[in-house]
Tab-separated table of C-alpha atoms in Angstrom:
chain	number	residue	atom	x	y	z
A	1	MET	CA	-16.510	-29.651	-11.408
A	2	GLU	CA	-15.099	-32.664	-9.562
A	3	ILE	CA	-11.739	-33.044	-7.860
A	4	LYS	CA	-9.346	-34.772	-10.240
A	5	PRO	CA	-6.507	-37.169	-9.325
A	6	GLY	CA	-4.012	-34.700	-10.857
A	7	PHE	CA	-3.836	-32.711	-7.622
A	8	ALA	CA	-0.825	-33.570	-5.437
A	9	ALA	CA	-1.594	-35.502	-2.251
A	10	GLU	CA	-1.008	-32.517	0.034
A	11	GLU	CA	-3.266	-30.399	-2.178
A	12	ARG	CA	-6.057	-32.967	-2.149
A	13	ALA	CA	-6.088	-32.632	1.638
A	14	LEU	CA	-6.931	-28.931	1.175
A	15	LEU	CA	-9.861	-29.822	-1.064
A	16	ARG	CA	-11.827	-31.864	1.433
A	17	GLY	CA	-15.073	-30.044	2.081
A	18	GLN	CA	-18.459	-29.279	0.633
A	19	GLN	CA	-18.117	-28.534	-3.071
A	20	ILE	CA	-19.793	-25.328	-4.232
A	21	ASP	CA	-20.548	-24.530	-7.865
A	22	ALA	CA	-19.012	-21.169	-8.837
A	23	ARG	CA	-22.131	-20.421	-10.892
A	24	ASP	CA	-24.100	-20.291	-7.637
A	25	LEU	CA	-21.843	-17.595	-6.164
A	26	PRO	CA	-22.390	-13.842	-6.655
A	27	SER	CA	-18.590	-13.342	-6.470
A	28	MET	CA	-15.429	-14.991	-5.122
A	29	LEU	CA	-15.178	-12.528	-2.227
A	30	GLY	CA	-14.049	-14.456	0.839
A	31	TRP	CA	-12.753	-17.311	-1.321
A	32	PHE	CA	-8.984	-17.824	-1.622
A	33	PRO	CA	-6.983	-19.859	-4.173
A	34	VAL	CA	-5.148	-22.768	-2.560
A	35	ALA	CA	-4.116	-25.214	-5.298
A	36	ILE	CA	-3.659	-25.650	-9.052
A	37	GLU	CA	-4.295	-28.780	-11.069
A	38	ALA	CA	-1.919	-28.010	-13.901
A	39	GLY	CA	-2.942	-30.710	-16.367
A	40	ALA	CA	-6.580	-29.625	-16.462
A	41	GLY	CA	-5.956	-25.927	-15.810
A	42	ILE	CA	-8.115	-25.948	-12.662
A	43	LEU	CA	-7.821	-23.519	-9.771
A	44	CYS	CA	-9.113	-24.606	-6.362
A	45	TRP	CA	-10.542	-22.119	-3.847
A	46	ARG	CA	-11.387	-22.429	-0.170
A	47	HIS	CA	-13.957	-20.231	1.563
A	48	LEU	CA	-12.691	-18.243	4.556
A	49	GLY	CA	-15.413	-15.612	4.653
A	50	GLU	CA	-14.340	-12.755	6.920
A	51	ALA	CA	-11.824	-14.826	8.920
A	52	ARG	CA	-8.476	-13.049	9.272
A	53	PHE	CA	-5.203	-14.816	8.575
A	54	LEU	CA	-3.796	-14.603	12.106
A	55	GLU	CA	-2.061	-17.972	12.367
A	56	SER	CA	1.646	-18.403	11.666
A	57	PHE	CA	1.030	-19.891	8.222
A	58	PHE	CA	-1.723	-19.777	5.607
A	59	LEU	CA	-2.261	-23.522	6.037
A	60	ASP	CA	-2.744	-23.105	9.788
A	61	THR	CA	-5.618	-20.695	9.166
A	62	LEU	CA	-7.236	-23.188	6.766
A	63	ASN	CA	-6.829	-25.961	9.311
A	64	GLN	CA	-8.538	-23.863	11.982
A	65	GLN	CA	-11.811	-24.350	10.128
A	66	SER	CA	-14.001	-27.121	11.476
A	67	ARG	CA	-14.558	-29.857	8.907
A	68	GLU	CA	-18.280	-29.165	8.618
A	69	HIS	CA	-17.582	-25.535	7.628
A	70	ARG	CA	-15.019	-26.255	4.904
A	71	GLN	CA	-16.216	-25.281	1.440
A	72	VAL	CA	-14.384	-25.845	-1.834
A	73	CYS	CA	-14.887	-24.364	-5.286
A	74	LEU	CA	-13.103	-25.373	-8.502
A	75	THR	CA	-12.876	-22.987	-11.451
A	76	PRO	CA	-10.941	-22.875	-14.723
A	77	LEU	CA	-7.621	-21.107	-14.203
A	78	ALA	CA	-8.334	-19.153	-17.382
A	79	SER	CA	-11.411	-17.555	-15.753
A	80	LEU	CA	-9.386	-15.924	-12.958
A	81	PRO	CA	-9.228	-12.436	-14.558
A	82	ALA	CA	-13.025	-12.298	-14.825
A	83	GLN	CA	-13.418	-13.403	-11.201
A	84	LEU	CA	-11.036	-10.681	-10.019
A	85	ALA	CA	-13.121	-7.969	-11.651
A	86	SER	CA	-15.660	-8.069	-8.815
A	87	LEU	CA	-13.122	-8.404	-5.958
A	88	PRO	CA	-12.016	-5.351	-3.946
A	89	GLN	CA	-8.247	-5.616	-3.612
A	90	VAL	CA	-5.388	-4.354	-1.471
A	91	PRO	CA	-2.277	-3.901	-3.646
A	92	PRO	CA	0.863	-5.613	-2.316
A	93	MET	CA	3.049	-3.446	-0.100
A	94	ALA	CA	6.068	-5.790	0.176
A	95	PHE	CA	7.192	-9.346	-0.483
A	96	ILE	CA	9.224	-11.267	2.091
A	97	PHE	CA	11.875	-13.832	1.159
A	98	HIS	CA	14.025	-15.684	3.696
A	99	VAL	CA	16.378	-18.596	4.382
A	100	SER	CA	14.053	-20.215	6.999
A	101	ARG	CA	14.393	-20.163	10.806
A	102	CYS	CA	15.481	-16.533	10.618
A	103	GLY	CA	12.561	-14.512	12.031
A	104	SER	CA	10.368	-14.229	8.929
A	105	THR	CA	7.408	-15.793	10.736
A	106	LEU	CA	7.860	-13.408	13.663
A	107	LEU	CA	7.865	-10.467	11.245
A	108	THR	CA	4.669	-11.600	9.501
A	109	GLN	CA	2.983	-12.388	12.806
A	110	MET	CA	3.696	-8.894	14.101
A	111	LEU	CA	2.321	-7.373	10.911
A	112	ALA	CA	-0.761	-9.614	11.078
A	113	SER	CA	-1.537	-8.259	14.547
A	114	LEU	CA	-2.344	-4.882	12.964
A	115	PRO	CA	-5.945	-4.572	11.678
A	116	GLN	CA	-4.828	-2.654	8.578
A	117	CYS	CA	-2.603	-5.503	7.369
A	118	VAL	CA	-3.513	-8.469	5.172
A	119	VAL	CA	-0.668	-10.962	5.608
A	120	MET	CA	-0.329	-14.168	3.595
A	121	SER	CA	2.385	-16.390	5.044
A	122	GLU	CA	3.554	-19.018	2.537
A	123	PRO	CA	0.231	-19.555	0.737
A	124	PRO	CA	0.406	-22.986	-0.944
A	125	VAL	CA	-1.035	-21.739	-4.242
A	126	ILE	CA	2.207	-19.815	-4.871
A	127	ASP	CA	4.238	-22.997	-4.515
A	128	ALA	CA	1.723	-24.786	-6.739
A	129	PHE	CA	2.147	-22.088	-9.382
A	130	PHE	CA	5.962	-22.284	-9.282
A	131	ARG	CA	5.815	-26.086	-9.633
A	132	TYR	CA	3.375	-25.680	-12.536
A	133	TYR	CA	5.577	-23.156	-14.328
A	134	HIS	CA	8.768	-25.114	-13.580
A	135	ALA	CA	7.267	-28.222	-15.176
A	136	HIS	CA	5.862	-26.213	-18.105
A	137	PRO	CA	8.342	-23.426	-18.965
A	138	GLU	CA	6.441	-22.882	-22.217
A	139	LEU	CA	3.427	-21.683	-20.196
A	140	GLN	CA	1.801	-18.705	-21.867
A	141	ASN	CA	1.095	-15.577	-19.798
A	142	ALA	CA	2.871	-16.953	-16.716
A	143	THR	CA	3.512	-13.457	-15.375
A	144	ILE	CA	-0.137	-12.460	-15.740
A	145	ILE	CA	-1.304	-15.662	-14.029
A	146	PHE	CA	1.030	-14.972	-11.127
A	147	GLN	CA	-0.102	-11.344	-10.845
A	148	ASN	CA	-3.727	-12.493	-10.789
A	149	LEU	CA	-3.046	-15.077	-8.067
A	150	ILE	CA	-1.434	-12.409	-5.891
A	151	ALA	CA	-4.442	-10.145	-6.510
A	152	ALA	CA	-6.828	-12.952	-5.489
A	153	LEU	CA	-4.897	-13.415	-2.252
A	154	GLY	CA	-4.981	-9.687	-1.512
A	155	GLN	CA	-8.735	-9.296	-1.131
A	156	ARG	CA	-10.036	-6.395	0.933
A	157	ARG	CA	-12.741	-7.698	3.256
A	158	SER	CA	-12.704	-4.828	5.746
A	159	PRO	CA	-12.479	-1.043	5.301
A	160	ASP	CA	-9.514	-1.078	7.722
A	161	GLU	CA	-7.354	-3.185	5.395
A	162	SER	CA	-4.844	-1.058	3.500
A	163	HIS	CA	-1.524	-2.974	3.478
A	164	PHE	CA	-0.884	-6.387	1.916
A	165	PHE	CA	2.233	-8.480	2.595
A	166	VAL	CA	3.192	-11.882	1.153
A	167	LYS	CA	5.821	-14.203	2.630
A	168	PHE	CA	7.259	-16.798	0.249
A	169	ASP	CA	8.700	-20.207	1.133
A	170	SER	CA	12.452	-20.349	1.669
A	171	TRP	CA	13.003	-22.529	-1.424
A	172	HIS	CA	11.389	-19.840	-3.604
A	173	LEU	CA	14.504	-17.625	-3.500
A	174	PRO	CA	15.595	-18.542	-7.073
A	175	TRP	CA	12.167	-17.274	-8.228
A	176	LEU	CA	12.848	-13.800	-6.864
A	177	PRO	CA	13.833	-12.307	-10.277
A	178	PHE	CA	10.535	-13.589	-11.716
A	179	VAL	CA	8.622	-11.986	-8.838
A	180	ARG	CA	10.542	-8.734	-9.287
A	181	ALA	CA	9.762	-8.688	-13.011
A	182	ALA	CA	6.059	-9.254	-12.280
A	183	PHE	CA	5.992	-6.492	-9.621
A	184	PRO	CA	8.917	-4.171	-10.371
A	185	ALA	CA	7.821	-1.413	-7.982
A	186	ILE	CA	7.129	-3.570	-4.902
A	187	PRO	CA	9.858	-3.636	-2.197
A	188	ILE	CA	11.292	-7.056	-1.429
A	189	ILE	CA	12.653	-7.972	2.004
A	190	PHE	CA	15.316	-10.656	2.371
A	191	LEU	CA	15.694	-12.044	5.884
A	192	TYR	CA	18.682	-14.141	6.874
A	193	ARG	CA	20.520	-15.304	9.995
A	194	GLU	CA	23.885	-16.565	11.206
A	195	PRO	CA	24.170	-19.976	9.463
A	196	GLN	CA	25.002	-22.056	12.538
A	197	ALA	CA	21.779	-20.923	14.228
A	198	VAL	CA	19.684	-21.739	11.126
A	199	LEU	CA	21.187	-25.205	10.821
A	200	ALA	CA	20.918	-25.897	14.542
A	201	SER	CA	17.198	-25.090	14.350
A	202	HIS	CA	16.759	-27.533	11.464
A	203	GLN	CA	18.711	-30.155	13.379
A	204	ARG	CA	16.194	-29.878	16.232
A	205	GLN	CA	13.199	-30.014	13.860
A	206	ARG	CA	13.946	-30.354	10.170
A	207	GLY	CA	11.975	-28.442	7.599
A	208	PRO	CA	10.863	-30.524	4.578
A	209	GLN	CA	13.183	-28.568	2.262
A	210	MET	CA	16.141	-29.869	4.293
A	211	ILE	CA	15.337	-33.562	3.759
A	212	PRO	CA	16.499	-35.048	0.420
A	213	GLY	CA	13.641	-35.993	-1.910
A	214	LEU	CA	10.832	-34.971	0.439
A	215	LEU	CA	9.861	-31.777	-1.369
A	216	ASN	CA	9.851	-30.483	-4.934
A	217	THR	CA	11.961	-27.340	-4.516
A	218	THR	CA	11.895	-26.607	-8.284
A	219	ARG	CA	14.694	-24.121	-9.039
A	220	LEU	CA	16.473	-24.440	-5.694
A	221	GLN	CA	18.926	-27.319	-5.795
A	222	ALA	CA	21.357	-28.313	-3.049
A	223	ALA	CA	25.053	-27.889	-3.700
A	224	ALA	CA	25.519	-31.450	-2.429
A	225	SER	CA	27.095	-34.635	-3.652
A	226	HIS	CA	25.444	-38.065	-3.344
A	227	GLU	CA	27.472	-38.664	-0.188
A	228	GLN	CA	26.223	-35.428	1.376
A	229	ALA	CA	22.618	-36.208	0.480
A	230	ALA	CA	22.878	-39.300	2.675
A	231	ASN	CA	23.798	-37.104	5.638
A	232	PHE	CA	20.920	-34.832	6.709
A	233	ASP	CA	23.184	-32.268	8.406
A	234	ALA	CA	25.439	-31.968	5.368
A	235	TYR	CA	22.440	-31.793	3.039
A	236	ALA	CA	20.829	-29.031	5.112
A	237	ALA	CA	24.081	-27.052	5.021
A	238	SER	CA	24.297	-27.428	1.248
A	239	MET	CA	20.687	-26.252	0.860
A	240	LEU	CA	21.482	-23.235	3.009
A	241	VAL	CA	24.454	-22.467	0.754
A	242	SER	CA	22.062	-22.343	-2.218
A	243	MET	CA	19.579	-20.121	-0.353
A	244	LEU	CA	22.197	-17.667	0.870
A	245	GLN	CA	23.849	-17.556	-2.556
A	246	ALA	CA	20.524	-16.824	-4.267
A	247	GLY	CA	19.764	-14.167	-1.668
A	248	PHE	CA	23.150	-12.494	-2.065
A	249	GLU	CA	23.045	-12.502	-5.864
A	250	ASN	CA	19.591	-10.942	-5.813
A	251	ALA	CA	20.620	-8.431	-3.158
A	252	VAL	CA	23.351	-7.233	-5.514
A	253	SER	CA	21.147	-7.084	-8.605
A	254	GLN	CA	17.625	-6.429	-7.308
A	255	ASP	CA	17.955	-3.772	-4.552
A	256	LEU	CA	16.544	-5.861	-1.730
A	257	ILE	CA	15.837	-4.718	1.812
A	258	LEU	CA	18.314	-6.793	3.810
A	259	LEU	CA	17.281	-7.744	7.337
A	260	ASN	CA	19.280	-9.808	9.800
A	261	TYR	CA	17.504	-11.846	12.462
A	262	SER	CA	19.424	-9.814	15.046
A	263	GLN	CA	17.479	-6.678	14.052
A	264	LEU	CA	14.148	-8.182	15.078
A	265	PRO	CA	11.756	-7.240	16.509
A	266	GLU	CA	12.783	-3.597	16.993
A	267	VAL	CA	13.400	-2.904	13.305
A	268	LEU	CA	9.664	-3.175	12.639
A	269	TRP	CA	8.578	-0.245	14.810
A	270	ALA	CA	11.884	1.637	14.468
A	271	GLU	CA	12.042	1.648	10.642
A	272	LEU	CA	9.584	-0.538	8.748
A	273	LEU	CA	6.332	0.990	10.031
A	274	MET	CA	7.438	4.398	8.775
A	275	LEU	CA	8.845	2.917	5.590
A	276	PHE	CA	5.522	1.298	4.690
A	277	ARG	CA	3.489	4.275	5.945
A	278	LEU	CA	1.786	2.137	8.559
A	279	ASP	CA	0.151	4.481	11.050
A	280	CYS	CA	-0.276	2.777	14.424
A	281	CYS	CA	-2.192	4.112	17.377
A	282	GLU	CA	-0.689	3.492	20.795
A	283	GLN	CA	-2.988	0.524	21.368
A	284	ASP	CA	-1.959	-1.136	18.092
A	285	LEU	CA	1.705	-0.506	18.831
A	286	MET	CA	1.332	-2.169	22.236
A	287	LYS	CA	-0.398	-5.125	20.588
A	288	LEU	CA	2.413	-5.418	18.031
A	289	LYS	CA	5.119	-5.324	20.724
A	290	ALA	CA	3.218	-7.852	22.822
A	291	ARG	CA	3.127	-10.235	19.826
A	292	SER	CA	6.898	-9.855	19.450
A	293	ALA	CA	7.375	-11.420	22.905
A	294	LEU	CA	5.536	-14.608	21.939
A	295	HIS	CA	6.807	-17.619	20.020
A	296	SER	CA	6.656	-16.922	16.281
A	297	LYS	CA	4.990	-20.229	15.371
A	298	HIS	CA	2.958	-20.715	18.568
A	299	ARG	CA	1.340	-17.357	19.161
A	300	HIS	CA	-0.144	-18.291	22.534
A	301	THR	CA	3.235	-19.322	23.992
A	302	GLY	CA	5.951	-17.082	25.419
A	303	PHE	CA	9.351	-17.081	23.695
A	304	THR	CA	12.326	-17.732	25.973
A	305	GLY	CA	15.047	-17.946	23.349
A	306	ASP	CA	16.402	-20.714	21.133
A	307	PRO	CA	17.902	-23.818	22.751
A	308	ALA	CA	21.653	-24.254	22.525
A	309	PRO	CA	22.892	-25.750	19.235
A	310	ALA	CA	22.923	-29.538	19.226
A	311	VAL	CA	26.512	-29.590	17.943
A	312	SER	CA	29.581	-27.589	18.845
A	313	ALA	CA	30.908	-24.681	16.822
A	314	GLN	CA	34.044	-26.734	16.119
A	315	GLU	CA	31.985	-29.506	14.520
A	316	TRP	CA	30.098	-26.997	12.330
A	317	GLU	CA	33.350	-25.309	11.328
A	318	ALA	CA	34.639	-28.648	10.052
A	319	SER	CA	31.949	-28.577	7.384
A	320	THR	CA	32.981	-27.210	3.991
A	321	CYS	CA	29.379	-26.202	3.287
A	322	LEU	CA	29.128	-24.318	6.552
A	323	ARG	CA	32.335	-22.418	5.792
A	324	HIS	CA	30.794	-21.473	2.444
A	325	CYS	CA	27.590	-20.401	4.255
A	326	ASN	CA	29.608	-18.206	6.581
A	327	GLN	CA	31.453	-16.576	3.693
A	328	ILE	CA	28.189	-15.610	1.982
A	329	TYR	CA	26.699	-14.497	5.309
A	330	LEU	CA	29.620	-12.104	5.848
A	331	GLN	CA	29.162	-10.760	2.311
A	332	LEU	CA	25.495	-10.087	3.074
A	333	GLU	CA	26.426	-8.350	6.303
A	334	GLU	CA	28.916	-6.150	4.484
A	335	LEU	CA	26.293	-5.258	1.877
A	336	ARG	CA	23.673	-4.549	4.565
A	337	SER	CA	26.068	-2.178	6.332
A	338	LYS	CA	26.394	-0.112	3.148
A	339	VAL	CA	22.742	0.123	2.090
A	340	LYS	CA	20.189	1.739	4.359
A	341	ILE	CA	16.592	0.530	4.233
A	342	CYS	CA	15.214	3.935	3.213
A	343	LYS	CA	17.716	4.167	0.347
A	344	VAL	CA	16.587	0.811	-1.082
A	345	VAL	CA	12.945	1.856	-1.210
A	346	SER	CA	13.422	5.423	-2.379
A	347	GLY	CA	15.910	4.370	-5.033
């Protein structure tokens, strides 16, 4: 099966490698879905073998492969259930949603340092699926397709692996009810941060979701006028309004585990390890705490704190969008103060 032009440009970059015929494989163990060609109903896989997902993002792990070792396999999306039948799986333990630049990468990196954890940080196939479904709302069996993609990502390749965590992209927050409906019993974490700090981080290095027209964010739309879209700072603030609003609405209706950036990293070993029944020996706990002292996105670099915001608090406060962000942030903080983590999970 050849690569078709229907794949998006960024997805075609993932598909560069030696093409392997699925009929020549005993199973898809060690192969992970990375892209969907919606028009032809094709699912693309990349071979990772026994490599662990230790980098900050799923894409970083793929990019660690040398070009001569990259292998690609294309299969019909409809054949996914049959392929899963032979794959040992780790059921998902929790899903992580966030507003970006709020510690979600640090949390997943700490979890990934534990040998019993399979951690998928923003796997591109999830975004591909949401774009596919958004463009084709009439899609049959969308929930089953999504469940199968999560199962394919949660392969068990080592006897030690017992806990599976998935971190979504920040613009996936409006999809949270769909995810909850597909996995009603799985706890969902929502991470957020004081808005000025989030926006200051994007001002230093903007994420693609904060640049108008650069990314297809499907259901997440900025609360911005045409004039605001021309101003990157105003546009970023309006996108953050939409993220925080989606997070708050879901926190009210979906019983989320609310985490503030300020609780990291201690909340992991103080509450979450016990919550998720993650037994850590002293050596693993030391490894986890050591990872917490490093930069979340550059795991070989020490973290010395965020630089000072590029603009003053007075300038941020002049923004109507930022005031709206702060209002929602305070509502989230009030809700977090009333609902303990253990109560959310136990129901």
